[in-house]
PDB file of C-alpha atoms in Angstrom:
ATOM      1  CA  MET R   1      71.331   3.784 -15.913  1.00 39.00           C
ATOM      2  CA  GLU R   2      74.535   1.705 -14.850  1.00 43.00           C
ATOM      3  CA  GLU R   3      74.620  -0.923 -12.145  1.00 49.00           C
ATOM      4  CA  MET R   4      77.315   1.678 -10.003  1.00 51.00           C
ATOM      5  CA  ASP R   5      74.561   4.405 -10.251  1.00 82.00           C
ATOM      6  CA  LYS R   6      71.910   2.737  -8.462  1.00 94.00           C
ATOM      7  CA  GLN R   7      70.450   3.482  -5.117  1.00 97.00           C
ATOM      8  CA  THR R   8      70.303   0.803  -2.476  1.00 98.00           C
ATOM      9  CA  ILE R   9      67.039  -0.488  -0.581  1.00 98.00           C
ATOM     10  CA  GLY R  10      66.638  -2.232   2.404  1.00 98.00           C
ATOM     11  CA  ILE R  11      63.586  -4.241   3.923  1.00 97.00           C
ATOM     12  CA  VAL R  12      62.949  -4.848   7.577  1.00 97.00           C
ATOM     13  CA  GLY R  13      60.060  -7.460   8.136  1.00 92.00           C
ATOM     14  CA  ALA R  14      60.382  -8.932   4.563  1.00 84.00           C
ATOM     15  CA  ARG R  15      58.749 -12.509   5.399  1.00 80.00           C
ATOM     16  CA  GLY R  16      55.099 -11.276   4.682  1.00 85.00           C
ATOM     17  CA  HIS R  17      53.309 -10.996   1.118  1.00 90.00           C
ATOM     18  CA  THR R  18      53.957  -7.416   0.820  1.00 93.00           C
ATOM     19  CA  GLY R  19      57.924  -8.005   1.342  1.00 93.00           C
ATOM     20  CA  ALA R  20      57.572 -10.407  -1.169  1.00 94.00           C
ATOM     21  CA  GLU R  21      55.986  -8.169  -3.561  1.00 96.00           C
ATOM     22  CA  LEU R  22      58.770  -5.431  -2.815  1.00 97.00           C
ATOM     23  CA  ILE R  23      61.192  -7.656  -3.638  1.00 97.00           C
ATOM     24  CA  ARG R  24      59.645  -8.734  -7.122  1.00 97.00           C
ATOM     25  CA  LEU R  25      59.300  -4.700  -8.107  1.00 97.00           C
ATOM     26  CA  ILE R  26      62.746  -4.011  -7.256  1.00 97.00           C
ATOM     27  CA  ALA R  27      64.329  -6.726  -8.761  1.00 96.00           C
ATOM     28  CA  ARG R  28      63.106  -5.103 -11.898  1.00 94.00           C
ATOM     29  CA  HIS R  29      63.531  -1.600 -10.979  1.00 97.00           C
ATOM     30  CA  PRO R  30      66.290   0.312 -13.389  1.00 96.00           C
ATOM     31  CA  ALA R  31      67.283   2.315 -10.547  1.00 97.00           C
ATOM     32  CA  LEU R  32      67.466   0.328  -7.129  1.00 98.00           C
ATOM     33  CA  GLU R  33      69.245  -2.852  -5.620  1.00 96.00           C
ATOM     34  CA  LEU R  34      68.391  -4.833  -2.250  1.00 97.00           C
ATOM     35  CA  ALA R  35      71.033  -4.195   0.355  1.00 97.00           C
ATOM     36  CA  TYR R  36      69.268  -6.317   2.801  1.00 97.00           C
ATOM     37  CA  VAL R  37      66.535  -7.937   3.490  1.00 97.00           C
ATOM     38  CA  SER R  38      65.675  -8.874   7.184  1.00 96.00           C
ATOM     39  CA  SER R  39      63.389 -11.350   8.593  1.00 94.00           C
ATOM     40  CA  ARG R  40      63.894 -13.626  11.736  1.00 92.00           C
ATOM     41  CA  GLU R  41      62.032 -16.403  10.554  1.00 92.00           C
ATOM     42  CA  LEU R  42      64.335 -16.440   7.090  1.00 94.00           C
ATOM     43  CA  ASP R  43      67.457 -15.819   8.379  1.00 95.00           C
ATOM     44  CA  GLY R  44      70.356 -17.148   6.659  1.00 96.00           C
ATOM     45  CA  GLN R  45      68.271 -18.532   3.699  1.00 96.00           C
ATOM     46  CA  ARG R  46      68.407 -16.878   0.275  1.00 97.00           C
ATOM     47  CA  VAL R  47      66.348 -14.723  -0.783  1.00 97.00           C
ATOM     48  CA  ASP R  48      66.125 -16.031  -4.307  1.00 96.00           C
ATOM     49  CA  ALA R  49      64.701 -19.494  -2.275  1.00 96.00           C
ATOM     50  CA  TYR R  50      61.619 -17.405  -1.423  1.00 94.00           C
ATOM     51  CA  VAL R  51      61.384 -14.773  -4.401  1.00 95.00           C
ATOM     52  CA  PRO R  52      62.581 -16.397  -7.787  1.00 95.00           C
ATOM     53  CA  GLU R  53      62.085 -13.181  -9.385  1.00 95.00           C
ATOM     54  CA  TYR R  54      65.138 -11.893  -7.646  1.00 95.00           C
ATOM     55  CA  ALA R  55      68.145 -12.833  -8.869  1.00 93.00           C
ATOM     56  CA  GLY R  56      71.301 -12.714  -6.652  1.00 93.00           C
ATOM     57  CA  GLU R  57      73.282 -14.074  -3.823  1.00 95.00           C
ATOM     58  CA  LEU R  58      71.314 -12.024  -1.247  1.00 97.00           C
ATOM     59  CA  ARG R  59      70.356 -13.885   2.327  1.00 97.00           C
ATOM     60  CA  TYR R  60      67.628 -12.909   4.581  1.00 97.00           C
ATOM     61  CA  SER R  61      69.117 -11.150   7.739  1.00 97.00           C
ATOM     62  CA  ALA R  62      67.892 -10.288  11.300  1.00 96.00           C
ATOM     63  CA  PRO R  63      69.576  -7.185  11.956  1.00 96.00           C
ATOM     64  CA  ALA R  64      68.288  -5.588  15.528  1.00 96.00           C
ATOM     65  CA  PRO R  65      67.089  -2.139  14.940  1.00 97.00           C
ATOM     66  CA  GLU R  66      69.985  -0.523  16.580  1.00 97.00           C
ATOM     67  CA  GLN R  67      72.387  -2.387  13.567  1.00 97.00           C
ATOM     68  CA  LEU R  68      70.087  -1.043  10.787  1.00 98.00           C
ATOM     69  CA  PRO R  69      71.748   2.392  10.464  1.00 97.00           C
ATOM     70  CA  ALA R  70      75.333   1.075   9.993  1.00 97.00           C
ATOM     71  CA  LEU R  71      73.990  -1.093   7.034  1.00 97.00           C
ATOM     72  CA  ALA R  72      73.531   2.549   5.259  1.00 94.00           C
ATOM     73  CA  ALA R  73      70.871   1.594   2.974  1.00 98.00           C
ATOM     74  CA  ASP R  74      69.990   4.718   0.852  1.00 98.00           C
ATOM     75  CA  VAL R  75      66.267   3.759   1.257  1.00 98.00           C
ATOM     76  CA  VAL R  76      64.434   1.725   3.791  1.00 98.00           C
ATOM     77  CA  VAL R  77      61.071   0.134   3.928  1.00 98.00           C
ATOM     78  CA  LEU R  78      59.790  -1.050   7.417  1.00 97.00           C
ATOM     79  CA  ALA R  79      57.365  -3.660   6.296  1.00 94.00           C
ATOM     80  CA  LEU R  80      56.821  -4.503  10.198  1.00 93.00           C
ATOM     81  CA  PRO R  81      53.393  -5.078  12.035  1.00 91.00           C
ATOM     82  CA  ASN R  82      51.682  -2.163  13.480  1.00 91.00           C
ATOM     83  CA  GLY R  83      53.593  -0.959  16.635  1.00 93.00           C
ATOM     84  CA  LYS R  84      57.305  -2.357  15.452  1.00 93.00           C
ATOM     85  CA  ALA R  85      58.386   0.474  13.321  1.00 96.00           C
ATOM     86  CA  GLY R  86      59.130   3.023  16.139  1.00 95.00           C
ATOM     87  CA  ALA R  87      62.184   1.464  17.407  1.00 96.00           C
ATOM     88  CA  CYS R  88      63.974   1.063  13.930  1.00 97.00           C
ATOM     89  CA  VAL R  89      62.939   4.912  13.490  1.00 97.00           C
ATOM     90  CA  GLU R  90      64.301   5.862  16.790  1.00 97.00           C
ATOM     91  CA  ALA R  91      67.783   4.038  15.941  1.00 98.00           C
ATOM     92  CA  PHE R  92      67.971   6.033  12.700  1.00 98.00           C
ATOM     93  CA  ASP R  93      67.235   9.167  14.430  1.00 97.00           C
ATOM     94  CA  LYS R  94      69.894   8.677  17.405  1.00 97.00           C
ATOM     95  CA  ALA R  95      72.800   7.117  14.714  1.00 97.00           C
ATOM     96  CA  GLY R  96      72.039  10.758  12.917  1.00 97.00           C
ATOM     97  CA  ALA R  97      71.093   8.635   9.781  1.00 96.00           C
ATOM     98  CA  ASP R  98      68.923  10.069   7.481  1.00 96.00           C
ATOM     99  CA  PRO R  99      67.712   7.495   4.995  1.00 98.00           C
ATOM    100  CA  LEU R 100      64.310   7.844   3.017  1.00 98.00           C
ATOM    101  CA  ILE R 101      62.160   5.737   5.562  1.00 98.00           C
ATOM    102  CA  VAL R 102      58.830   4.318   3.905  1.00 98.00           C
ATOM    103  CA  ASP R 103      56.532   3.011   6.740  1.00 98.00           C
ATOM    104  CA  LEU R 104      54.223   0.340   5.627  1.00 97.00           C
ATOM    105  CA  SER R 105      52.676   0.133   8.403  1.00 95.00           C
ATOM    106  CA  ALA R 106      49.691   2.614  10.019  1.00 95.00           C
ATOM    107  CA  ASP R 107      52.546   4.141  13.164  1.00 96.00           C
ATOM    108  CA  HIS R 108      52.849   6.945  11.503  1.00 97.00           C
ATOM    109  CA  ARG R 109      49.387   7.627   9.264  1.00 97.00           C
ATOM    110  CA  PHE R 110      48.623  10.431  11.861  1.00 97.00           C
ATOM    111  CA  ASP R 111      51.869  11.975  12.146  1.00 96.00           C
ATOM    112  CA  GLU R 112      52.120  15.500  10.646  1.00 94.00           C
ATOM    113  CA  ARG R 113      55.688  15.176  10.494  1.00 96.00           C
ATOM    114  CA  TRP R 114      55.722  12.269   7.741  1.00 98.00           C
ATOM    115  CA  TYR R 115      54.366  12.612   4.431  1.00 98.00           C
ATOM    116  CA  TYR R 116      51.042  10.523   3.979  1.00 98.00           C
ATOM    117  CA  GLY R 117      51.730   8.947   0.673  1.00 98.00           C
ATOM    118  CA  LEU R 118      48.666   8.451  -1.362  1.00 98.00           C
ATOM    119  CA  PRO R 119      49.998   9.652  -4.487  1.00 97.00           C
ATOM    120  CA  GLU R 120      46.766  10.488  -6.914  1.00 98.00           C
ATOM    121  CA  LEU R 121      45.275  12.375  -3.511  1.00 98.00           C
ATOM    122  CA  THR R 122      48.575  14.000  -1.597  1.00 98.00           C
ATOM    123  CA  ARG R 123      51.170  14.486  -4.348  1.00 96.00           C
ATOM    124  CA  GLU R 124      50.977  18.052  -4.214  1.00 94.00           C
ATOM    125  CA  ARG R 125      51.544  17.469  -0.343  1.00 95.00           C
ATOM    126  CA  TRP R 126      55.293  16.039  -0.737  1.00 95.00           C
ATOM    127  CA  ARG R 127      57.610  18.834   0.273  1.00 94.00           C
ATOM    128  CA  GLY R 128      60.588  16.524   0.179  1.00 94.00           C
ATOM    129  CA  GLN R 129      60.375  14.968   3.399  1.00 95.00           C
ATOM    130  CA  ARG R 130      62.550  12.147   3.654  1.00 97.00           C
ATOM    131  CA  ARG R 131      59.873  10.218   5.997  1.00 98.00           C
ATOM    132  CA  ILE R 132      56.854   8.574   4.137  1.00 98.00           C
ATOM    133  CA  SER R 133      53.875   6.737   5.689  1.00 98.00           C
ATOM    134  CA  ASN R 134      52.189   4.477   3.014  1.00 98.00           C
ATOM    135  CA  PRO R 135      48.455   4.340   3.126  1.00 98.00           C
ATOM    136  CA  GLY R 136      46.627   1.250   4.187  1.00 96.00           C
ATOM    137  CA  CYS R 137      45.146  -0.972   1.106  1.00 97.00           C
ATOM    138  CA  TYR R 138      41.328  -0.109   2.490  1.00 97.00           C
ATOM    139  CA  ALA R 139      42.218   3.333   3.368  1.00 98.00           C
ATOM    140  CA  THR R 140      43.882   3.752  -0.331  1.00 98.00           C
ATOM    141  CA  ALA R 141      40.499   2.082  -1.714  1.00 98.00           C
ATOM    142  CA  ILE R 142      37.714   3.865   0.042  1.00 98.00           C
ATOM    143  CA  GLN R 143      39.506   7.555  -0.331  1.00 98.00           C
ATOM    144  CA  LEU R 144      39.846   7.002  -4.035  1.00 98.00           C
ATOM    145  CA  ALA R 145      36.287   6.277  -3.986  1.00 98.00           C
ATOM    146  CA  VAL R 146      35.169   8.954  -2.200  1.00 98.00           C
ATOM    147  CA  ALA R 147      37.200  12.030  -2.359  1.00 98.00           C
ATOM    148  CA  PRO R 148      35.911  12.944  -5.550  1.00 98.00           C
ATOM    149  CA  LEU R 149      32.582  13.818  -4.036  1.00 98.00           C
ATOM    150  CA  ARG R 150      33.940  14.707  -0.693  1.00 98.00           C
ATOM    151  CA  ASP R 151      32.638  18.460  -1.175  1.00 97.00           C
ATOM    152  CA  LEU R 152      28.994  17.322  -1.679  1.00 98.00           C
ATOM    153  CA  LEU R 153      28.743  14.760   1.385  1.00 98.00           C
ATOM    154  CA  ALA R 154      25.260  15.275   3.311  1.00 98.00           C
ATOM    155  CA  ALA R 155      26.265  12.365   5.972  1.00 98.00           C
ATOM    156  CA  PRO R 156      29.107  10.168   6.501  1.00 98.00           C
ATOM    157  CA  PRO R 157      30.199   7.503   3.757  1.00 98.00           C
ATOM    158  CA  VAL R 158      29.256   4.053   4.794  1.00 98.00           C
ATOM    159  CA  CYS R 159      31.485   1.764   3.627  1.00 98.00           C
ATOM    160  CA  PHE R 160      31.369  -2.547   3.169  1.00 98.00           C
ATOM    161  CA  GLY R 161      35.048  -4.301   2.493  1.00 98.00           C
ATOM    162  CA  VAL R 162      35.573  -7.454   1.716  1.00 97.00           C
ATOM    163  CA  SER R 163      39.630  -8.691   1.471  1.00 96.00           C
ATOM    164  CA  GLY R 164      41.053 -11.598   0.431  1.00 95.00           C
ATOM    165  CA  TYR R 165      42.753 -13.452   3.527  1.00 92.00           C
ATOM    166  CA  SER R 166      46.492 -12.091   2.458  1.00 89.00           C
ATOM    167  CA  GLY R 167      45.237  -8.927   3.855  1.00 78.00           C
ATOM    168  CA  ALA R 168      45.367 -10.989   7.195  1.00 71.00           C
ATOM    169  CA  GLY R 169      48.899 -11.374   6.948  1.00 68.00           C
ATOM    170  CA  THR R 170      51.192 -14.400   7.694  1.00 63.00           C
ATOM    171  CA  THR R 171      50.770 -14.920  11.399  1.00 69.00           C
ATOM    172  CA  PRO R 172      48.388 -17.569  11.890  1.00 71.00           C
ATOM    173  CA  SER R 173      44.757 -16.531  12.810  1.00 75.00           C
ATOM    174  CA  ASP R 174      41.010 -17.128  12.066  1.00 81.00           C
ATOM    175  CA  LYS R 175      41.282 -14.734   9.048  1.00 80.00           C
ATOM    176  CA  ASN R 176      44.157 -16.352   7.364  1.00 81.00           C
ATOM    177  CA  ASP R 177      42.823 -19.685   7.833  1.00 84.00           C
ATOM    178  CA  PRO R 178      41.615 -21.358   4.424  1.00 83.00           C
ATOM    179  CA  GLN R 179      39.858 -23.971   6.363  1.00 86.00           C
ATOM    180  CA  LYS R 180      37.714 -21.230   8.584  1.00 88.00           C
ATOM    181  CA  LEU R 181      37.187 -19.076   5.329  1.00 87.00           C
ATOM    182  CA  ARG R 182      35.819 -21.469   3.059  1.00 90.00           C
ATOM    183  CA  ASP R 183      32.405 -21.121   2.167  1.00 91.00           C
ATOM    184  CA  ASN R 184      32.526 -17.996   4.710  1.00 94.00           C
ATOM    185  CA  LEU R 185      32.650 -14.623   5.149  1.00 93.00           C
ATOM    186  CA  MET R 186      34.030 -13.419   8.068  1.00 94.00           C
ATOM    187  CA  PRO R 187      32.997  -9.824   9.556  1.00 94.00           C
ATOM    188  CA  TYR R 188      35.660  -8.211  12.208  1.00 93.00           C
ATOM    189  CA  SER R 189      36.724  -4.457  13.489  1.00 90.00           C
ATOM    190  CA  LEU R 190      33.135  -3.596  12.350  1.00 93.00           C
ATOM    191  CA  THR R 191      33.690  -0.058  14.261  1.00 92.00           C
ATOM    192  CA  GLY R 192      36.930   1.390  14.962  1.00 92.00           C
ATOM    193  CA  HIS R 193      38.775  -0.367  12.503  1.00 93.00           C
ATOM    194  CA  MET R 194      42.102   1.303  11.925  1.00 92.00           C
ATOM    195  CA  HIS R 195      41.468   1.949   7.963  1.00 94.00           C
ATOM    196  CA  GLU R 196      38.223   4.260   9.218  1.00 96.00           C
ATOM    197  CA  ARG R 197      40.024   6.430  11.721  1.00 96.00           C
ATOM    198  CA  GLU R 198      42.779   6.871   8.990  1.00 97.00           C
ATOM    199  CA  THR R 199      40.660   7.519   6.242  1.00 98.00           C
ATOM    200  CA  SER R 200      38.473   9.852   7.987  1.00 98.00           C
ATOM    201  CA  ALA R 201      41.752  11.873   9.415  1.00 97.00           C
ATOM    202  CA  HIS R 202      42.771  11.898   5.650  1.00 97.00           C
ATOM    203  CA  LEU R 203      39.320  12.642   4.102  1.00 97.00           C
ATOM    204  CA  GLY R 204      38.912  15.557   6.830  1.00 97.00           C
ATOM    205  CA  VAL R 205      35.162  13.766   7.042  1.00 97.00           C
ATOM    206  CA  PRO R 206      33.589  10.726   9.148  1.00 97.00           C
ATOM    207  CA  VAL R 207      33.765   7.619   7.543  1.00 98.00           C
ATOM    208  CA  GLU R 208      32.121   4.526   8.732  1.00 98.00           C
ATOM    209  CA  PHE R 209      33.886   1.444   7.543  1.00 98.00           C
ATOM    210  CA  MET R 210      32.917  -2.449   7.954  1.00 98.00           C
ATOM    211  CA  PRO R 211      35.122  -4.904   6.973  1.00 97.00           C
ATOM    212  CA  HIS R 212      35.097  -8.421   6.067  1.00 97.00           C
ATOM    213  CA  VAL R 213      37.853 -11.364   4.875  1.00 96.00           C
ATOM    214  CA  ALA R 214      36.567 -13.986   2.290  1.00 96.00           C
ATOM    215  CA  PRO R 215      37.920 -17.023   1.366  1.00 94.00           C
ATOM    216  CA  HIS R 216      40.284 -15.777  -1.711  1.00 95.00           C
ATOM    217  CA  PHE R 217      43.959 -14.829  -1.208  1.00 94.00           C
ATOM    218  CA  ARG R 218      44.273 -11.311  -2.722  1.00 95.00           C
ATOM    219  CA  GLY R 219      42.248  -8.601  -3.761  1.00 97.00           C
ATOM    220  CA  LEU R 220      39.703  -6.401  -2.144  1.00 98.00           C
ATOM    221  CA  THR R 221      36.406  -4.480  -2.766  1.00 98.00           C
ATOM    222  CA  VAL R 222      34.721  -1.610  -1.118  1.00 98.00           C
ATOM    223  CA  THR R 223      31.203  -0.807  -1.816  1.00 98.00           C
ATOM    224  CA  CYS R 224      30.789   2.969  -0.427  1.00 98.00           C
ATOM    225  CA  ASN R 225      26.946   4.454  -0.006  1.00 98.00           C
ATOM    226  CA  LEU R 226      27.070   8.223  -0.357  1.00 98.00           C
ATOM    227  CA  TYR R 227      24.565  10.794   0.525  1.00 98.00           C
ATOM    228  CA  LEU R 228      24.885  13.735  -1.427  1.00 98.00           C
ATOM    229  CA  ALA R 229      23.559  17.319  -0.062  1.00 98.00           C
ATOM    230  CA  ARG R 230      22.062  18.401  -4.076  1.00 98.00           C
ATOM    231  CA  PRO R 231      20.776  15.761  -6.658  1.00 98.00           C
ATOM    232  CA  MET R 232      23.257  14.743  -9.213  1.00 98.00           C
ATOM    233  CA  LYS R 233      22.868  12.855 -12.584  1.00 98.00           C
ATOM    234  CA  ARG R 234      24.868  10.125 -12.804  1.00 98.00           C
ATOM    235  CA  ASP R 235      26.813  11.772 -16.346  1.00 98.00           C
ATOM    236  CA  GLU R 236      27.834  14.293 -13.465  1.00 98.00           C
ATOM    237  CA  VAL R 237      29.052  11.964 -10.746  1.00 98.00           C
ATOM    238  CA  ILE R 238      31.017   9.766 -13.421  1.00 98.00           C
ATOM    239  CA  GLY R 239      32.528  12.987 -14.783  1.00 98.00           C
ATOM    240  CA  ARG R 240      33.706  14.078 -11.654  1.00 98.00           C
ATOM    241  CA  PHE R 241      35.597  11.101 -11.161  1.00 98.00           C
ATOM    242  CA  GLN R 242      36.948  11.079 -15.087  1.00 98.00           C
ATOM    243  CA  HIS R 243      38.245  14.539 -14.306  1.00 98.00           C
ATOM    244  CA  ALA R 244      39.819  13.769 -10.603  1.00 98.00           C
ATOM    245  CA  TYR R 245      41.749  10.638 -12.217  1.00 98.00           C
ATOM    246  CA  ALA R 246      42.223  12.159 -15.723  1.00 97.00           C
ATOM    247  CA  GLY R 247      45.893  11.067 -16.332  1.00 93.00           C
ATOM    248  CA  GLU R 248      46.344   8.864 -13.402  1.00 97.00           C
ATOM    249  CA  PRO R 249      47.746   5.555 -14.930  1.00 96.00           C
ATOM    250  CA  LEU R 250      47.422   3.488 -11.748  1.00 97.00           C
ATOM    251  CA  VAL R 251      43.264   4.764 -11.605  1.00 98.00           C
ATOM    252  CA  ARG R 252      41.049   3.722 -13.745  1.00 97.00           C
ATOM    253  CA  VAL R 253      37.033   4.812 -13.816  1.00 98.00           C
ATOM    254  CA  LEU R 254      34.640   2.365 -15.255  1.00 98.00           C
ATOM    255  CA  ASP R 255      31.372   2.527 -15.938  1.00 98.00           C
ATOM    256  CA  GLU R 256      30.265  -1.006 -14.469  1.00 98.00           C
ATOM    257  CA  ALA R 257      30.912  -1.771 -10.720  1.00 98.00           C
ATOM    258  CA  PRO R 258      34.576  -3.655 -10.769  1.00 98.00           C
ATOM    259  CA  TRP R 259      34.799  -6.875 -10.511  1.00 97.00           C
ATOM    260  CA  VAL R 260      37.673  -8.335  -7.288  1.00 96.00           C
ATOM    261  CA  SER R 261      38.401 -11.226  -9.121  1.00 96.00           C
ATOM    262  CA  ARG R 262      40.060  -9.221 -12.245  1.00 96.00           C
ATOM    263  CA  ILE R 263      42.507  -6.870  -9.854  1.00 97.00           C
ATOM    264  CA  ALA R 264      43.868  -9.704  -8.577  1.00 96.00           C
ATOM    265  CA  GLY R 265      48.166  -9.303  -9.599  1.00 96.00           C
ATOM    266  CA  LYS R 266      47.359  -5.580 -10.776  1.00 97.00           C
ATOM    267  CA  HIS R 267      48.968  -2.390 -10.221  1.00 97.00           C
ATOM    268  CA  HIS R 268      45.949  -0.240 -10.243  1.00 97.00           C
ATOM    269  CA  ALA R 269      42.840   0.556  -8.668  1.00 98.00           C
ATOM    270  CA  GLU R 270      39.705   0.354 -10.303  1.00 98.00           C
ATOM    271  CA  ILE R 271      36.285   2.598  -9.513  1.00 98.00           C
ATOM    272  CA  GLY R 272      33.001   2.308 -10.874  1.00 98.00           C
ATOM    273  CA  GLY R 273      29.026   1.502 -10.431  1.00 98.00           C
ATOM    274  CA  PHE R 274      27.725   4.628  -9.692  1.00 98.00           C
ATOM    275  CA  ALA R 275      24.515   3.673  -8.917  1.00 98.00           C
ATOM    276  CA  MET R 276      22.007   6.605  -8.186  1.00 98.00           C
ATOM    277  CA  ALA R 277      19.174   6.618  -6.490  1.00 98.00           C
ATOM    278  CA  ALA R 278      15.697   7.901  -7.965  1.00 98.00           C
ATOM    279  CA  ASP R 279      16.169  11.263  -6.228  1.00 98.00           C
ATOM    280  CA  GLY R 280      19.578  11.691  -6.962  1.00 98.00           C
ATOM    281  CA  ARG R 281      20.699  12.056  -3.968  1.00 98.00           C
ATOM    282  CA  ARG R 282      22.709   8.693  -3.447  1.00 98.00           C
ATOM    283  CA  VAL R 283      25.285   7.086  -5.289  1.00 98.00           C
ATOM    284  CA  VAL R 284      26.854   3.727  -4.170  1.00 98.00           C
ATOM    285  CA  VAL R 285      30.456   3.588  -5.864  1.00 98.00           C
ATOM    286  CA  VAL R 286      32.729   0.251  -5.925  1.00 98.00           C
ATOM    287  CA  ALA R 287      36.462   0.533  -5.823  1.00 98.00           C
ATOM    288  CA  THR R 288      38.911  -2.713  -6.148  1.00 98.00           C
ATOM    289  CA  LEU R 289      42.393  -3.098  -5.577  1.00 98.00           C
ATOM    290  CA  ASP R 290      45.355  -5.715  -4.836  1.00 98.00           C
ATOM    291  CA  ASN R 291      45.447  -5.178  -1.138  1.00 97.00           C
ATOM    292  CA  LEU R 292      49.556  -6.117  -1.675  1.00 97.00           C
ATOM    293  CA  LEU R 293      50.231  -3.943  -4.519  1.00 97.00           C
ATOM    294  CA  LYS R 294      48.219  -0.779  -4.938  1.00 98.00           C
ATOM    295  CA  GLY R 295      47.506  -1.149  -1.379  1.00 97.00           C
ATOM    296  CA  ALA R 296      51.194  -1.713  -0.354  1.00 97.00           C
ATOM    297  CA  ALA R 297      54.238  -2.472  -2.288  1.00 97.00           C
ATOM    298  CA  THR R 298      53.166  -0.857  -5.688  1.00 98.00           C
ATOM    299  CA  GLN R 299      52.288   2.120  -3.921  1.00 98.00           C
ATOM    300  CA  ALA R 300      55.232   2.030  -1.630  1.00 98.00           C
ATOM    301  CA  MET R 301      57.217   2.067  -4.919  1.00 98.00           C
ATOM    302  CA  GLN R 302      55.452   5.519  -6.292  1.00 97.00           C
ATOM    303  CA  ASN R 303      56.250   7.104  -2.994  1.00 98.00           C
ATOM    304  CA  ILE R 304      59.895   5.999  -3.436  1.00 98.00           C
ATOM    305  CA  ASN R 305      60.467   6.636  -7.069  1.00 97.00           C
ATOM    306  CA  ARG R 306      59.776  10.412  -6.503  1.00 96.00           C
ATOM    307  CA  ALA R 307      61.366  10.714  -3.532  1.00 97.00           C
ATOM    308  CA  ILE R 308      64.810   9.345  -5.286  1.00 97.00           C
ATOM    309  CA  GLY R 309      63.989  11.586  -8.872  1.00 96.00           C
ATOM    310  CA  GLN R 310      62.896   8.615 -10.891  1.00 96.00           C
ATOM    311  CA  GLY R 311      59.686   8.472 -13.008  1.00 95.00           C
ATOM    312  CA  GLU R 312      56.772   7.740 -10.491  1.00 96.00           C
ATOM    313  CA  LEU R 313      56.034   4.515 -13.053  1.00 96.00           C
ATOM    314  CA  ALA R 314      59.884   3.260 -13.005  1.00 96.00           C
ATOM    315  CA  GLY R 315      59.888  -0.614 -11.901  1.00 95.00           C
ATOM    316  CA  ILE R 316      55.848  -1.219 -12.324  1.00 96.00           C
ATOM    317  CA  PRO R 317      55.314  -3.624 -14.771  1.00 90.00           C
ATOM    318  CA  ALA R 318      54.427  -1.489 -18.021  1.00 62.00           C
ATOM    319  CA  ALA R 319      51.743  -4.339 -19.198  1.00 42.00           C
ATOM    320  CA  GLU R 320      49.710  -3.551 -16.201  1.00 42.00           C
ATOM    321  CA  ARG R 321      49.195   0.242 -17.321  1.00 43.00           C
ATOM    322  CA  PRO R 322      46.267   1.485 -19.326  1.00 41.00           C
TER     323      PRO R 322
END
């Protein structure tokens, strides 16, 4: 594709870890070029000073929401904290502008007017919507771990999650303070976590989720305890997962339980373990993914690619595919 044919993309709220990962993906993308990257904290500074993979003269800017439509990007990614996306969407609506908008926050994950973009599970539900809600990182891992057995559940899945501290963002807090996390495992939001509600809503079954943050920087793991309505053999369970994700290059089904240390920097999710109780009515499934990639930026790129008519894996490093 020639340079002149590339579509332009703007990132609103690009200071965070996910914003940097998106810039890296866009920098290698055959059909996209950065139009703007907004960050109040980095306003005026060169993008390549923070993301060396990007080659260009672009500088961070700090447009107000009402200024975004005039920037006329074909695609807009909202990489903002929860509760901040609405003002930007309202500005596009008021201006009568209709770019492809991908919201990485939780603000539109319960809005039926928006496509909920977890491609491996919701691909057939996309009907050309120009508004896409990107799933949460934990919610992605849990849904991938539970969905192949959803019709056989006898009780709510109970999921224990541990994430690296990049998942807590860049605003200083206990959950991203390496000193407080050292030699520690920090539980938080043990009931009612946003991803618990999100997962329950989109799976259509109640899910119980207990998140923790650990001293490592990136990557998350969820261990899901699933009670089954009838006894199953381990081979039957594994067969369900292999069938569900056959042909899905960004989901790998393993025999053993995946390790979070092996998923950092990778664009796919791994699911494995499949430890069966003696009576066959309980299975424990483990899922890992990089919270900044398949849990955020890579999944956003899958959704963008489909919406702009590219192959779903365009711009996603081939070396990380199975």
